[in-house]
Amino acid sequence: MPLPSSCPIEFACVPEHLVADAIELLIAVFTYAESLADVIPEMDEYIKFVIMFMASPNYIRNSYIRQRMVESWVCVSATEVITILEGSQLCLEFLVRNLLELYAGKEVIGSPNKLQFRKSILEILGCLWEIPSHRDAWRQIAEEDTAFYVVFLNAVINENIKLLDNDFHRILEETEDEMSSTEDMEHVPSLWMQESALDFQFDKDMIGGCMSYITASVGMLAFTSEQIIVPFLLPHMVDTVVTMLNCYLSHFRSFHIKTSVSRRSMECGYCLEILLKQIVSIYVHLARGDSENILAAAISKDGKSCIKQLFIDVGRVLQEDSLVPEFIALGTRVNDAALRAVQTEVSLGDIPNDFLDPIEFNLMEDPVILPSMKSVDRAVIQRHLLNYSTDPFNGLPLAQEMLIPNVELKVKIKKFIISKQCQE
């Protein structure tokens, strides 16, 4: 490792079904064995095989087989996974990176089992975080190869935003409807109760997969954000992070969470109260490491504001949680940041069109020139490139290294700001 880019002919000639059958057999063993303690010492070769090839499409082209390699570990208890992986040097060097790369890989996006596969990756990553050496390796990747880690982080957060738009409100509505209907259950015929229970079970099964992914992904963001902060607060990442967090809070506030979450969510298997605590912990973890108030400023720009009251409302729900005082204090910082932003906007007055980013129409801080000769803010175009590889103005291929700093425009913008501040 790392493997050569070209696959040897001897390996290429191995029939695909041999590998597929071997993995399916192992999954069956992992699933039904009462304990793997006796066979763990014999699993070294399988561990090496999975680590070497699960992120190597040049060697195993069938993405489904590589997905099943990852999913095989989910059939093993977390304790046994930790026991198997913590002593492997190959795991320490390559496993975390391979899993992060697999999660964000383009071939996963079109898979019908995308959520289940990504959830499997998150579960294995959760086990690795419990092993100090692997946690250090994870942190090292985030610190030394931040661009790579941001791609993974962006994929996790965008998946959550998509589910928030499409499915999460259905989960809350289903929970609330079922909660309210139980109050009158004793007054309706038993047949209706049975039909209602069947309907609810059907809906729960349909959205259960979405919710299990959400809890796994938000949980991962919660425990990693306590020690990995910088990638979340990068200029081209922080707005996406805030969009996800604020959307969750808004959904929860619109839901009658005080009376419903703690009791009904556990019956439905959704654990909404735990999810809310995880969201709050992400806010607090990032705020603790944010000496420049980057997070507060980004939250204050979000369109779902009345933020201070939103933070207070959620704090009341989780009043016994130890993070609530810090969470409410963040709400105050956000309110202050919003007031400063309004004052700045008033003091700047009319901003010349040339100084505005043509995509988001905000005052540019670090303008860059695209091959299409358009000047845009660096953070805006970097955020665009996390999801697309084309110029937003002409559709031609675009990459980070093609961005040219517009030094002259940056100087003009700075002079404009200074002149307005002097007038003020």
PDB file of C-alpha atoms in Angstrom, residues 96-290:
ATOM      1  CA  VAL A  96      -9.818   6.006   8.121  1.00  0.00           C
ATOM      2  CA  ARG A  97      -8.736   7.703   4.894  1.00  0.00           C
ATOM      3  CA  ASN A  98     -10.195   4.921   2.738  1.00  0.00           C
ATOM      4  CA  LEU A  99     -13.545   5.128   4.536  1.00  0.00           C
ATOM      5  CA  LEU A 100     -13.689   8.929   4.226  1.00  0.00           C
ATOM      6  CA  GLU A 101     -12.868   8.638   0.524  1.00  0.00           C
ATOM      7  CA  LEU A 102     -15.464   5.903  -0.006  1.00  0.00           C
ATOM      8  CA  TYR A 103     -18.168   7.937   1.709  1.00  0.00           C
ATOM      9  CA  ALA A 104     -17.691  10.959  -0.542  1.00  0.00           C
ATOM     10  CA  GLY A 105     -17.017   8.922  -3.707  1.00  0.00           C
ATOM     11  CA  LYS A 106     -19.065   9.749  -6.788  1.00  0.00           C
ATOM     12  CA  GLU A 107     -19.893   6.108  -7.524  1.00  0.00           C
ATOM     13  CA  VAL A 108     -21.836   5.919  -4.245  1.00  0.00           C
ATOM     14  CA  ILE A 109     -24.114   8.808  -5.215  1.00  0.00           C
ATOM     15  CA  GLY A 110     -26.060   6.802  -7.795  1.00  0.00           C
ATOM     16  CA  SER A 111     -26.348   3.659  -5.678  1.00  0.00           C
ATOM     17  CA  PRO A 112     -29.891   2.632  -4.615  1.00  0.00           C
ATOM     18  CA  ASN A 113     -28.436   1.616  -1.234  1.00  0.00           C
ATOM     19  CA  LYS A 114     -26.563   4.876  -0.762  1.00  0.00           C
ATOM     20  CA  LEU A 115     -27.957   5.751   2.673  1.00  0.00           C
ATOM     21  CA  GLN A 116     -27.460   2.258   4.077  1.00  0.00           C
ATOM     22  CA  PHE A 117     -23.909   2.101   2.734  1.00  0.00           C
ATOM     23  CA  ARG A 118     -23.005   5.529   4.077  1.00  0.00           C
ATOM     24  CA  LYS A 119     -24.531   4.622   7.427  1.00  0.00           C
ATOM     25  CA  SER A 120     -22.339   1.496   7.502  1.00  0.00           C
ATOM     26  CA  ILE A 121     -19.260   3.640   6.910  1.00  0.00           C
ATOM     27  CA  LEU A 122     -20.290   6.005   9.698  1.00  0.00           C
ATOM     28  CA  GLU A 123     -20.769   3.112  12.115  1.00  0.00           C
ATOM     29  CA  ILE A 124     -17.262   1.795  11.414  1.00  0.00           C
ATOM     30  CA  LEU A 125     -15.831   5.299  11.736  1.00  0.00           C
ATOM     31  CA  GLY A 126     -17.583   5.570  15.097  1.00  0.00           C
ATOM     32  CA  CYS A 127     -15.767   2.415  16.261  1.00  0.00           C
ATOM     33  CA  LEU A 128     -12.449   3.787  15.012  1.00  0.00           C
ATOM     34  CA  TRP A 129     -12.971   7.039  16.928  1.00  0.00           C
ATOM     35  CA  GLU A 130     -13.047   4.982  20.134  1.00  0.00           C
ATOM     36  CA  ILE A 131      -9.495   3.741  19.442  1.00  0.00           C
ATOM     37  CA  PRO A 132      -7.022   6.508  20.444  1.00  0.00           C
ATOM     38  CA  SER A 133      -4.477   5.721  17.720  1.00  0.00           C
ATOM     39  CA  HIS A 134      -7.129   5.777  14.978  1.00  0.00           C
ATOM     40  CA  ARG A 135      -8.665   8.943  16.424  1.00  0.00           C
ATOM     41  CA  ASP A 136      -5.244  10.585  16.182  1.00  0.00           C
ATOM     42  CA  ALA A 137      -4.926   9.391  12.582  1.00  0.00           C
ATOM     43  CA  TRP A 138      -8.357  10.887  11.822  1.00  0.00           C
ATOM     44  CA  ARG A 139      -7.373  14.218  13.376  1.00  0.00           C
ATOM     45  CA  GLN A 140      -4.095  14.195  11.471  1.00  0.00           C
ATOM     46  CA  ILE A 141      -5.950  13.822   8.157  1.00  0.00           C
ATOM     47  CA  ALA A 142      -8.245  16.745   9.040  1.00  0.00           C
ATOM     48  CA  GLU A 143      -5.276  18.941  10.000  1.00  0.00           C
ATOM     49  CA  GLU A 144      -2.778  18.025   7.278  1.00  0.00           C
ATOM     50  CA  ASP A 145      -5.118  17.372   4.350  1.00  0.00           C
ATOM     51  CA  THR A 146      -7.936  19.768   5.131  1.00  0.00           C
ATOM     52  CA  ALA A 147      -9.109  20.027   1.506  1.00  0.00           C
ATOM     53  CA  PHE A 148      -9.632  16.245   1.381  1.00  0.00           C
ATOM     54  CA  TYR A 149     -11.466  16.268   4.719  1.00  0.00           C
ATOM     55  CA  VAL A 150     -13.731  19.150   3.671  1.00  0.00           C
ATOM     56  CA  VAL A 151     -14.946  17.071   0.708  1.00  0.00           C
ATOM     57  CA  PHE A 152     -16.040  14.353   3.154  1.00  0.00           C
ATOM     58  CA  LEU A 153     -17.582  16.866   5.546  1.00  0.00           C
ATOM     59  CA  ASN A 154     -19.476  18.554   2.714  1.00  0.00           C
ATOM     60  CA  ALA A 155     -20.891  15.198   1.565  1.00  0.00           C
ATOM     61  CA  VAL A 156     -22.180  14.398   5.082  1.00  0.00           C
ATOM     62  CA  ILE A 157     -23.776  17.793   5.574  1.00  0.00           C
ATOM     63  CA  ASN A 158     -25.325  17.991   2.096  1.00  0.00           C
ATOM     64  CA  GLU A 159     -26.922  14.575   2.595  1.00  0.00           C
ATOM     65  CA  ASN A 160     -28.492  15.847   5.812  1.00  0.00           C
ATOM     66  CA  ILE A 161     -29.744  19.018   4.136  1.00  0.00           C
ATOM     67  CA  LYS A 162     -31.335  16.931   1.382  1.00  0.00           C
ATOM     68  CA  LEU A 163     -33.088  14.715   3.949  1.00  0.00           C
ATOM     69  CA  LEU A 164     -34.207  17.788   5.873  1.00  0.00           C
ATOM     70  CA  ASP A 165     -35.858  19.116   2.721  1.00  0.00           C
ATOM     71  CA  ASN A 166     -37.466  15.804   1.733  1.00  0.00           C
ATOM     72  CA  ASP A 167     -38.055  13.555   4.733  1.00  0.00           C
ATOM     73  CA  PHE A 168     -37.338  14.962   8.170  1.00  0.00           C
ATOM     74  CA  HIS A 169     -40.530  16.995   8.456  1.00  0.00           C
ATOM     75  CA  ARG A 170     -42.485  13.793   7.668  1.00  0.00           C
ATOM     76  CA  ILE A 171     -40.830  12.092  10.637  1.00  0.00           C
ATOM     77  CA  LEU A 172     -41.810  14.911  12.969  1.00  0.00           C
ATOM     78  CA  GLU A 173     -45.343  15.113  11.590  1.00  0.00           C
ATOM     79  CA  GLU A 174     -45.810  11.340  11.868  1.00  0.00           C
ATOM     80  CA  THR A 175     -44.601  11.385  15.459  1.00  0.00           C
ATOM     81  CA  GLU A 176     -46.823  14.329  16.394  1.00  0.00           C
ATOM     82  CA  ASP A 177     -49.911  12.875  14.685  1.00  0.00           C
ATOM     83  CA  GLU A 178     -49.448   9.540  16.391  1.00  0.00           C
ATOM     84  CA  MET A 179     -48.932  11.273  19.726  1.00  0.00           C
ATOM     85  CA  SER A 180     -52.135  13.280  19.446  1.00  0.00           C
ATOM     86  CA  SER A 181     -54.174  10.298  18.239  1.00  0.00           C
ATOM     87  CA  THR A 182     -53.291   8.208  21.300  1.00  0.00           C
ATOM     88  CA  GLU A 183     -55.218  10.610  23.518  1.00  0.00           C
ATOM     89  CA  ASP A 184     -58.516   9.465  21.937  1.00  0.00           C
ATOM     90  CA  MET A 185     -57.651   5.811  21.339  1.00  0.00           C
ATOM     91  CA  GLU A 186     -59.925   4.526  24.047  1.00  0.00           C
ATOM     92  CA  HIS A 187     -62.945   6.063  22.302  1.00  0.00           C
ATOM     93  CA  VAL A 188     -62.482   4.409  18.899  1.00  0.00           C
ATOM     94  CA  PRO A 189     -63.194   0.838  17.694  1.00  0.00           C
ATOM     95  CA  SER A 190     -60.412  -1.689  18.125  1.00  0.00           C
ATOM     96  CA  LEU A 191     -60.394  -2.445  14.359  1.00  0.00           C
ATOM     97  CA  TRP A 192     -59.570   1.184  13.605  1.00  0.00           C
ATOM     98  CA  MET A 193     -56.780   1.052  16.173  1.00  0.00           C
ATOM     99  CA  GLN A 194     -55.301  -2.026  14.487  1.00  0.00           C
ATOM    100  CA  GLU A 195     -55.444  -0.414  11.032  1.00  0.00           C
ATOM    101  CA  SER A 196     -53.895   2.758  12.383  1.00  0.00           C
ATOM    102  CA  ALA A 197     -51.083   0.773  13.974  1.00  0.00           C
ATOM    103  CA  LEU A 198     -50.400  -1.042  10.689  1.00  0.00           C
ATOM    104  CA  ASP A 199     -50.364   2.221   8.737  1.00  0.00           C
ATOM    105  CA  PHE A 200     -47.986   3.766  11.232  1.00  0.00           C
ATOM    106  CA  GLN A 201     -45.682   0.742  11.123  1.00  0.00           C
ATOM    107  CA  PHE A 202     -45.568   0.971   7.329  1.00  0.00           C
ATOM    108  CA  ASP A 203     -44.678   4.674   7.430  1.00  0.00           C
ATOM    109  CA  LYS A 204     -42.143   4.078  10.178  1.00  0.00           C
ATOM    110  CA  ASP A 205     -40.370   1.417   8.132  1.00  0.00           C
ATOM    111  CA  MET A 206     -40.248   3.705   5.094  1.00  0.00           C
ATOM    112  CA  ILE A 207     -38.686   6.629   6.902  1.00  0.00           C
ATOM    113  CA  GLY A 208     -36.778   4.593   9.464  1.00  0.00           C
ATOM    114  CA  GLY A 209     -33.820   4.220   7.111  1.00  0.00           C
ATOM    115  CA  CYS A 210     -33.597   7.988   6.685  1.00  0.00           C
ATOM    116  CA  MET A 211     -33.747   8.581  10.419  1.00  0.00           C
ATOM    117  CA  SER A 212     -31.142   5.949  11.236  1.00  0.00           C
ATOM    118  CA  TYR A 213     -28.777   7.646   8.775  1.00  0.00           C
ATOM    119  CA  ILE A 214     -29.510  11.073  10.262  1.00  0.00           C
ATOM    120  CA  THR A 215     -28.764   9.949  13.812  1.00  0.00           C
ATOM    121  CA  ALA A 216     -25.535   8.231  12.697  1.00  0.00           C
ATOM    122  CA  SER A 217     -24.274  11.182  10.665  1.00  0.00           C
ATOM    123  CA  VAL A 218     -25.231  13.903  13.144  1.00  0.00           C
ATOM    124  CA  GLY A 219     -23.761  11.788  15.934  1.00  0.00           C
ATOM    125  CA  MET A 220     -20.477  11.576  14.017  1.00  0.00           C
ATOM    126  CA  LEU A 221     -20.456  15.356  13.493  1.00  0.00           C
ATOM    127  CA  ALA A 222     -21.130  15.828  17.214  1.00  0.00           C
ATOM    128  CA  PHE A 223     -18.254  13.746  18.553  1.00  0.00           C
ATOM    129  CA  THR A 224     -15.723  14.854  15.918  1.00  0.00           C
ATOM    130  CA  SER A 225     -16.526  18.578  16.244  1.00  0.00           C
ATOM    131  CA  GLU A 226     -15.281  18.467  19.825  1.00  0.00           C
ATOM    132  CA  GLN A 227     -11.719  17.886  18.579  1.00  0.00           C
ATOM    133  CA  ILE A 228     -11.801  18.812  14.862  1.00  0.00           C
ATOM    134  CA  ILE A 229     -13.027  22.387  14.440  1.00  0.00           C
ATOM    135  CA  VAL A 230     -11.097  24.225  11.721  1.00  0.00           C
ATOM    136  CA  PRO A 231     -12.685  22.503   8.661  1.00  0.00           C
ATOM    137  CA  PHE A 232     -16.187  23.410   9.914  1.00  0.00           C
ATOM    138  CA  LEU A 233     -15.308  27.107  10.149  1.00  0.00           C
ATOM    139  CA  LEU A 234     -13.525  27.573   6.819  1.00  0.00           C
ATOM    140  CA  PRO A 235     -15.054  30.442   4.760  1.00  0.00           C
ATOM    141  CA  HIS A 236     -16.364  28.088   2.054  1.00  0.00           C
ATOM    142  CA  MET A 237     -17.754  25.581   4.581  1.00  0.00           C
ATOM    143  CA  VAL A 238     -19.242  27.464   7.520  1.00  0.00           C
ATOM    144  CA  ASP A 239     -22.388  28.667   5.710  1.00  0.00           C
ATOM    145  CA  THR A 240     -23.251  25.102   4.675  1.00  0.00           C
ATOM    146  CA  VAL A 241     -22.733  23.893   8.262  1.00  0.00           C
ATOM    147  CA  VAL A 242     -24.960  26.650   9.612  1.00  0.00           C
ATOM    148  CA  THR A 243     -27.689  25.949   7.043  1.00  0.00           C
ATOM    149  CA  MET A 244     -27.935  22.359   8.262  1.00  0.00           C
ATOM    150  CA  LEU A 245     -27.847  23.202  11.991  1.00  0.00           C
ATOM    151  CA  ASN A 246     -30.372  26.039  11.761  1.00  0.00           C
ATOM    152  CA  CYS A 247     -32.737  23.921   9.643  1.00  0.00           C
ATOM    153  CA  TYR A 248     -32.759  21.241  12.318  1.00  0.00           C
ATOM    154  CA  LEU A 249     -33.503  23.781  15.043  1.00  0.00           C
ATOM    155  CA  SER A 250     -36.296  25.361  13.009  1.00  0.00           C
ATOM    156  CA  HIS A 251     -37.900  21.956  12.391  1.00  0.00           C
ATOM    157  CA  PHE A 252     -37.734  21.088  16.056  1.00  0.00           C
ATOM    158  CA  ARG A 253     -39.230  24.400  17.155  1.00  0.00           C
ATOM    159  CA  SER A 254     -42.146  24.045  14.730  1.00  0.00           C
ATOM    160  CA  PHE A 255     -42.764  20.627  16.239  1.00  0.00           C
ATOM    161  CA  HIS A 256     -44.380  20.432  19.704  1.00  0.00           C
ATOM    162  CA  ILE A 257     -41.183  19.010  21.042  1.00  0.00           C
ATOM    163  CA  LYS A 258     -41.711  19.626  24.745  1.00  0.00           C
ATOM    164  CA  THR A 259     -44.675  17.280  25.015  1.00  0.00           C
ATOM    165  CA  SER A 260     -43.821  14.774  22.311  1.00  0.00           C
ATOM    166  CA  VAL A 261     -40.158  14.081  21.809  1.00  0.00           C
ATOM    167  CA  SER A 262     -39.023  12.364  24.966  1.00  0.00           C
ATOM    168  CA  ARG A 263     -41.992   9.997  25.266  1.00  0.00           C
ATOM    169  CA  ARG A 264     -43.152   9.313  21.725  1.00  0.00           C
ATOM    170  CA  SER A 265     -39.858   9.316  19.890  1.00  0.00           C
ATOM    171  CA  MET A 266     -38.549   6.345  21.816  1.00  0.00           C
ATOM    172  CA  GLU A 267     -41.685   4.324  20.979  1.00  0.00           C
ATOM    173  CA  CYS A 268     -41.196   5.133  17.295  1.00  0.00           C
ATOM    174  CA  GLY A 269     -37.515   4.330  17.404  1.00  0.00           C
ATOM    175  CA  TYR A 270     -36.537   7.835  16.319  1.00  0.00           C
ATOM    176  CA  CYS A 271     -34.756   9.109  19.442  1.00  0.00           C
ATOM    177  CA  LEU A 272     -35.457  12.731  18.514  1.00  0.00           C
ATOM    178  CA  GLU A 273     -34.395  14.081  21.874  1.00  0.00           C
ATOM    179  CA  ILE A 274     -30.936  12.556  21.486  1.00  0.00           C
ATOM    180  CA  LEU A 275     -30.737  14.018  17.979  1.00  0.00           C
ATOM    181  CA  LEU A 276     -31.554  17.484  19.311  1.00  0.00           C
ATOM    182  CA  LYS A 277     -28.854  17.143  21.974  1.00  0.00           C
ATOM    183  CA  GLN A 278     -26.357  16.201  19.267  1.00  0.00           C
ATOM    184  CA  ILE A 279     -27.276  19.270  17.211  1.00  0.00           C
ATOM    185  CA  VAL A 280     -26.837  21.499  20.267  1.00  0.00           C
ATOM    186  CA  SER A 281     -23.473  19.887  21.047  1.00  0.00           C
ATOM    187  CA  ILE A 282     -22.210  20.674  17.514  1.00  0.00           C
ATOM    188  CA  TYR A 283     -23.106  24.340  17.982  1.00  0.00           C
ATOM    189  CA  VAL A 284     -21.350  24.436  21.365  1.00  0.00           C
ATOM    190  CA  HIS A 285     -18.242  22.520  20.279  1.00  0.00           C
ATOM    191  CA  LEU A 286     -17.694  24.835  17.312  1.00  0.00           C
ATOM    192  CA  ALA A 287     -18.383  27.949  19.390  1.00  0.00           C
ATOM    193  CA  ARG A 288     -15.764  26.919  21.944  1.00  0.00           C
ATOM    194  CA  GLY A 289     -13.058  26.879  19.278  1.00  0.00           C
ATOM    195  CA  ASP A 290     -14.266  30.004  17.486  1.00  0.00           C
TER     196      ASP A 290
END
